[in-house]
Amino acid sequence: MLMGNMEQVRDALQIGQIVDYVPVSGAVAVPMPKCWYIRRTAPNREFRVMKRCEQLGLSAYLPTMGSTREVRRYRLGTLKIERRKVRAPLITGAILVPDFEMDSEGWKEVDGIMGVLRFGEFVPRLTPKLMADIRKIEAIGRVPKSKREQYFRVGQLVRVLNGPFKSFSARVERVDTGGRISVGVEIFSRITPAMLDQGDIEAV
């Protein structure tokens, strides 16, 4: 069991949708998943599935990110374009389910939910480390691109998380508004330039 205070639970609620993490006064106890599974949903039903999970008390997680959608309207013969901020699933057609909830009978009462994602006999599982990475990507995706440079600054020391330079240290050389970062990766005392996404690095 995981014991957490109000602030920790509030932080969990602010990132994505985690059903069954309920803020209460004092300490709370929630199961600590050893891994997470991917359950498929019908197209465009992710949010409805999550709402139903909440009603049934099922634990699930839907990572989301912010995006801008254009809505075109004609008023008195004039075209007006409105831009609205909306939430969209980070992984379309899927929700993440903790191991302790996989065999619950409650899933039979959830419309739009499908089977567990599998590749032949292989059923992929997400470790706590992978879940932490997903939350980092989600947190970055929720920040407008024009403001993402605040996460990293020029000259900052970072560690590469993915790709051929994984686990190498690097220095941020430039941050563009599209979320791409130019870094200098130190390899055998030599600096090699590389372009990475913000989700591919972490501050040291």
mmCIF file of C-alpha atoms in Angstrom:
data_model
loop_
_atom_site.group_PDB
_atom_site.id
_atom_site.type_symbol
_atom_site.label_atom_id
_atom_site.label_comp_id
_atom_site.label_asym_id
_atom_site.label_seq_id
_atom_site.Cartn_x
_atom_site.Cartn_y
_atom_site.Cartn_z
ATOM 1 C CA MET A 1 0.000 0.000 0.000
ATOM 2 C CA LEU A 2 1.148 3.534 -0.698
ATOM 3 C CA MET A 3 0.636 6.155 1.984
ATOM 4 C CA GLY A 4 0.387 9.718 0.700
ATOM 5 C CA ASN A 5 -0.662 13.110 1.936
ATOM 6 C CA MET A 6 -3.145 15.547 0.431
ATOM 7 C CA GLU A 7 -0.515 17.318 -1.669
ATOM 8 C CA GLN A 8 0.709 14.068 -3.262
ATOM 9 C CA VAL A 9 -2.823 12.995 -4.115
ATOM 10 C CA ARG A 10 -3.621 16.420 -5.551
ATOM 11 C CA ASP A 11 -0.513 16.195 -7.775
ATOM 12 C CA ALA A 12 -1.687 12.808 -9.044
ATOM 13 C CA LEU A 13 -5.092 14.207 -9.909
ATOM 14 C CA GLN A 14 -3.632 17.141 -11.826
ATOM 15 C CA ILE A 15 -1.918 14.865 -14.348
ATOM 16 C CA GLY A 16 -4.305 12.846 -16.501
ATOM 17 C CA GLN A 17 -7.295 11.064 -15.026
ATOM 18 C CA ILE A 18 -6.615 8.592 -12.255
ATOM 19 C CA VAL A 19 -9.810 7.090 -10.937
ATOM 20 C CA ASP A 20 -9.822 5.995 -7.275
ATOM 21 C CA TYR A 21 -7.287 8.571 -6.083
ATOM 22 C CA VAL A 22 -9.663 10.479 -3.811
ATOM 23 C CA PRO A 23 -8.480 13.528 -1.823
ATOM 24 C CA VAL A 24 -9.285 13.157 1.871
ATOM 25 C CA SER A 25 -8.086 14.856 5.005
ATOM 26 C CA GLY A 26 -4.958 13.333 6.499
ATOM 27 C CA ALA A 27 -3.160 10.289 5.099
ATOM 28 C CA VAL A 28 -4.659 8.049 2.435
ATOM 29 C CA ALA A 29 -3.936 4.476 1.377
ATOM 30 C CA VAL A 30 -4.058 3.331 -2.238
ATOM 31 C CA PRO A 31 -2.721 0.162 -3.849
ATOM 32 C CA MET A 32 0.715 0.461 -5.413
ATOM 33 C CA PRO A 33 0.618 -1.166 -8.885
ATOM 34 C CA LYS A 34 3.574 -3.335 -9.825
ATOM 35 C CA CYS A 35 2.763 -2.791 -13.490
ATOM 36 C CA TRP A 36 0.084 -1.362 -15.799
ATOM 37 C CA TYR A 37 -1.727 -2.935 -18.741
ATOM 38 C CA ILE A 38 -3.186 -1.307 -21.842
ATOM 39 C CA ARG A 39 -6.890 -1.855 -22.431
ATOM 40 C CA ARG A 40 -8.240 -0.879 -25.825
ATOM 41 C CA THR A 41 -11.324 1.295 -26.233
ATOM 42 C CA ALA A 42 -13.708 1.947 -29.094
ATOM 43 C CA PRO A 43 -12.721 4.944 -31.261
ATOM 44 C CA ASN A 44 -13.249 8.304 -29.529
ATOM 45 C CA ARG A 45 -14.653 6.645 -26.398
ATOM 46 C CA GLU A 46 -11.716 7.149 -24.041
ATOM 47 C CA PHE A 47 -13.308 9.907 -21.935
ATOM 48 C CA ARG A 48 -16.671 8.116 -21.739
ATOM 49 C CA VAL A 49 -14.917 4.968 -20.584
ATOM 50 C CA MET A 50 -13.091 6.933 -17.890
ATOM 51 C CA LYS A 51 -16.316 8.513 -16.694
ATOM 52 C CA ARG A 52 -17.921 5.090 -16.424
ATOM 53 C CA CYS A 53 -14.883 3.815 -14.519
ATOM 54 C CA GLU A 54 -15.368 6.628 -12.044
ATOM 55 C CA GLN A 55 -19.018 5.693 -11.579
ATOM 56 C CA LEU A 56 -18.113 2.042 -10.958
ATOM 57 C CA GLY A 57 -15.086 2.778 -8.783
ATOM 58 C CA LEU A 58 -12.652 1.161 -11.210
ATOM 59 C CA SER A 59 -9.051 2.372 -11.175
ATOM 60 C CA ALA A 60 -7.716 3.490 -14.546
ATOM 61 C CA TYR A 61 -5.507 6.166 -16.041
ATOM 62 C CA LEU A 62 -5.980 8.214 -19.193
ATOM 63 C CA PRO A 63 -2.949 10.371 -20.001
ATOM 64 C CA THR A 64 -3.989 13.481 -21.895
ATOM 65 C CA MET A 65 -2.431 16.484 -23.514
ATOM 66 C CA GLY A 66 -3.730 19.875 -24.523
ATOM 67 C CA SER A 67 -4.320 20.858 -28.120
ATOM 68 C CA THR A 68 -5.994 23.676 -30.020
ATOM 69 C CA ARG A 69 -8.951 22.996 -32.312
ATOM 70 C CA GLU A 70 -10.263 25.405 -34.927
ATOM 71 C CA VAL A 71 -14.031 25.830 -35.134
ATOM 72 C CA ARG A 72 -15.350 27.573 -38.262
ATOM 73 C CA ARG A 73 -18.657 29.413 -37.982
ATOM 74 C CA TYR A 74 -20.598 31.559 -40.435
ATOM 75 C CA ARG A 75 -22.429 34.469 -38.855
ATOM 76 C CA LEU A 76 -24.336 36.924 -41.016
ATOM 77 C CA GLY A 77 -22.415 35.740 -44.042
ATOM 78 C CA THR A 78 -19.022 36.237 -42.373
ATOM 79 C CA LEU A 79 -16.642 33.392 -41.614
ATOM 80 C CA LYS A 80 -15.320 33.410 -38.074
ATOM 81 C CA ILE A 81 -12.643 31.058 -36.876
ATOM 82 C CA GLU A 82 -12.576 30.268 -33.173
ATOM 83 C CA ARG A 83 -9.710 28.474 -31.526
ATOM 84 C CA ARG A 84 -10.594 26.317 -28.566
ATOM 85 C CA LYS A 85 -8.329 24.525 -26.156
ATOM 86 C CA VAL A 86 -9.286 20.893 -25.791
ATOM 87 C CA ARG A 87 -7.889 17.807 -24.104
ATOM 88 C CA ALA A 88 -6.943 14.855 -26.236
ATOM 89 C CA PRO A 89 -5.749 11.361 -25.254
ATOM 90 C CA LEU A 90 -1.993 10.955 -25.365
ATOM 91 C CA ILE A 91 -2.558 7.356 -26.507
ATOM 92 C CA THR A 92 -5.608 7.142 -28.739
ATOM 93 C CA GLY A 93 -7.951 4.197 -28.352
ATOM 94 C CA ALA A 94 -6.535 3.032 -25.038
ATOM 95 C CA ILE A 95 -6.571 3.505 -21.280
ATOM 96 C CA LEU A 96 -4.027 2.226 -18.764
ATOM 97 C CA VAL A 97 -5.165 -0.181 -16.065
ATOM 98 C CA PRO A 98 -3.196 -1.173 -12.929
ATOM 99 C CA ASP A 99 -2.498 -4.843 -12.364
ATOM 100 C CA PHE A 100 -4.795 -5.132 -9.341
ATOM 101 C CA GLU A 101 -7.779 -4.019 -11.467
ATOM 102 C CA MET A 102 -7.237 -6.215 -14.522
ATOM 103 C CA ASP A 103 -9.516 -9.092 -13.476
ATOM 104 C CA SER A 104 -12.322 -6.981 -12.057
ATOM 105 C CA GLU A 105 -15.846 -8.049 -13.013
ATOM 106 C CA GLY A 106 -16.723 -4.362 -13.310
ATOM 107 C CA TRP A 107 -15.264 -4.138 -16.815
ATOM 108 C CA LYS A 108 -18.273 -6.049 -18.104
ATOM 109 C CA GLU A 109 -20.382 -3.002 -17.275
ATOM 110 C CA VAL A 110 -18.194 -0.515 -19.147
ATOM 111 C CA ASP A 111 -19.474 0.267 -22.648
ATOM 112 C CA GLY A 112 -16.751 0.969 -25.174
ATOM 113 C CA ILE A 113 -14.052 -1.030 -23.421
ATOM 114 C CA MET A 114 -12.320 -3.787 -25.355
ATOM 115 C CA GLY A 115 -9.737 -6.440 -24.636
ATOM 116 C CA VAL A 116 -6.213 -6.041 -23.390
ATOM 117 C CA LEU A 117 -3.669 -4.969 -25.988
ATOM 118 C CA ARG A 118 -1.653 -7.995 -27.045
ATOM 119 C CA PHE A 119 0.666 -9.013 -29.852
ATOM 120 C CA GLY A 120 0.025 -12.692 -30.422
ATOM 121 C CA GLU A 121 0.749 -14.336 -27.081
ATOM 122 C CA PHE A 122 2.695 -11.338 -25.794
ATOM 123 C CA VAL A 123 0.872 -8.898 -23.505
ATOM 124 C CA PRO A 124 2.866 -5.678 -23.010
ATOM 125 C CA ARG A 125 3.138 -4.316 -19.483
ATOM 126 C CA LEU A 126 4.222 -0.874 -18.351
ATOM 127 C CA THR A 127 6.631 -0.736 -15.432
ATOM 128 C CA PRO A 128 6.513 2.103 -12.867
ATOM 129 C CA LYS A 129 9.525 3.624 -14.653
ATOM 130 C CA LEU A 130 7.673 3.666 -17.983
ATOM 131 C CA MET A 131 4.634 5.175 -16.290
ATOM 132 C CA ALA A 132 6.830 7.932 -14.858
ATOM 133 C CA ASP A 133 8.129 8.629 -18.372
ATOM 134 C CA ILE A 134 4.567 8.839 -19.713
ATOM 135 C CA ARG A 135 3.692 11.378 -17.037
ATOM 136 C CA LYS A 136 6.726 13.463 -17.922
ATOM 137 C CA ILE A 137 5.718 13.472 -21.584
ATOM 138 C CA GLU A 138 2.175 14.336 -20.591
ATOM 139 C CA ALA A 139 3.319 17.224 -18.399
ATOM 140 C CA ILE A 140 5.401 18.669 -21.223
ATOM 141 C CA GLY A 141 2.571 18.169 -23.723
ATOM 142 C CA ARG A 142 0.231 20.237 -21.569
ATOM 143 C CA VAL A 143 2.500 23.279 -21.767
ATOM 144 C CA PRO A 144 1.997 25.535 -24.827
ATOM 145 C CA LYS A 145 4.841 25.129 -27.283
ATOM 146 C CA SER A 146 5.718 28.799 -27.013
ATOM 147 C CA LYS A 147 6.402 28.348 -23.290
ATOM 148 C CA ARG A 148 8.137 24.986 -23.265
ATOM 149 C CA GLU A 149 11.576 26.548 -23.211
ATOM 150 C CA GLN A 150 10.939 27.231 -19.531
ATOM 151 C CA TYR A 151 11.482 23.537 -18.820
ATOM 152 C CA PHE A 152 15.066 23.698 -20.051
ATOM 153 C CA ARG A 153 17.480 26.582 -20.403
ATOM 154 C CA VAL A 154 20.573 27.109 -22.496
ATOM 155 C CA GLY A 155 23.642 25.716 -20.754
ATOM 156 C CA GLN A 156 21.654 23.340 -18.554
ATOM 157 C CA LEU A 157 23.091 19.878 -17.956
ATOM 158 C CA VAL A 158 20.669 17.107 -18.978
ATOM 159 C CA ARG A 159 20.630 13.350 -19.401
ATOM 160 C CA VAL A 160 19.413 11.696 -22.610
ATOM 161 C CA LEU A 161 16.609 9.182 -21.999
ATOM 162 C CA ASN A 162 16.043 7.670 -25.441
ATOM 163 C CA GLY A 163 17.738 7.015 -28.757
ATOM 164 C CA PRO A 164 21.356 6.248 -29.669
ATOM 165 C CA PHE A 165 22.658 8.678 -27.014
ATOM 166 C CA LYS A 166 20.639 7.162 -24.166
ATOM 167 C CA SER A 167 22.194 7.676 -20.695
ATOM 168 C CA PHE A 168 24.757 10.178 -22.015
ATOM 169 C CA SER A 169 25.077 13.635 -20.477
ATOM 170 C CA ALA A 170 24.545 16.697 -22.659
ATOM 171 C CA ARG A 171 24.342 20.491 -22.509
ATOM 172 C CA VAL A 172 21.365 22.412 -23.874
ATOM 173 C CA GLU A 173 22.532 24.676 -26.682
ATOM 174 C CA ARG A 174 19.228 25.954 -28.069
ATOM 175 C CA VAL A 175 15.489 25.548 -27.465
ATOM 176 C CA ASP A 176 12.999 26.266 -30.242
ATOM 177 C CA THR A 177 9.275 26.967 -29.946
ATOM 178 C CA GLY A 178 8.422 23.659 -31.635
ATOM 179 C CA GLY A 179 9.592 21.676 -28.632
ATOM 180 C CA ARG A 180 12.865 20.543 -30.196
ATOM 181 C CA ILE A 181 16.112 21.047 -28.314
ATOM 182 C CA SER A 182 19.616 21.296 -29.695
ATOM 183 C CA VAL A 183 22.113 19.697 -27.319
ATOM 184 C CA GLY A 184 25.793 18.901 -27.271
ATOM 185 C CA VAL A 185 26.324 15.290 -26.194
ATOM 186 C CA GLU A 186 29.631 14.545 -24.504
ATOM 187 C CA ILE A 187 31.100 11.323 -25.882
ATOM 188 C CA PHE A 188 34.655 10.420 -24.923
ATOM 189 C CA SER A 189 35.447 14.052 -24.113
ATOM 190 C CA ARG A 190 34.144 15.210 -27.483
ATOM 191 C CA ILE A 191 30.927 17.189 -28.046
ATOM 192 C CA THR A 192 28.511 15.756 -30.614
ATOM 193 C CA PRO A 193 25.534 17.927 -31.650
ATOM 194 C CA ALA A 194 22.044 16.384 -31.653
ATOM 195 C CA MET A 195 18.400 17.481 -31.969
ATOM 196 C CA LEU A 196 16.031 15.925 -29.437
ATOM 197 C CA ASP A 197 12.457 16.259 -28.236
ATOM 198 C CA GLN A 198 11.869 17.525 -24.713
ATOM 199 C CA GLY A 199 10.494 14.131 -23.720
ATOM 200 C CA ASP A 200 13.849 12.583 -24.608
ATOM 201 C CA ILE A 201 15.849 14.374 -21.921
ATOM 202 C CA GLU A 202 15.688 15.060 -18.203
ATOM 203 C CA ALA A 203 17.422 17.610 -16.018
ATOM 204 C CA VAL A 204 20.422 16.359 -14.057
#
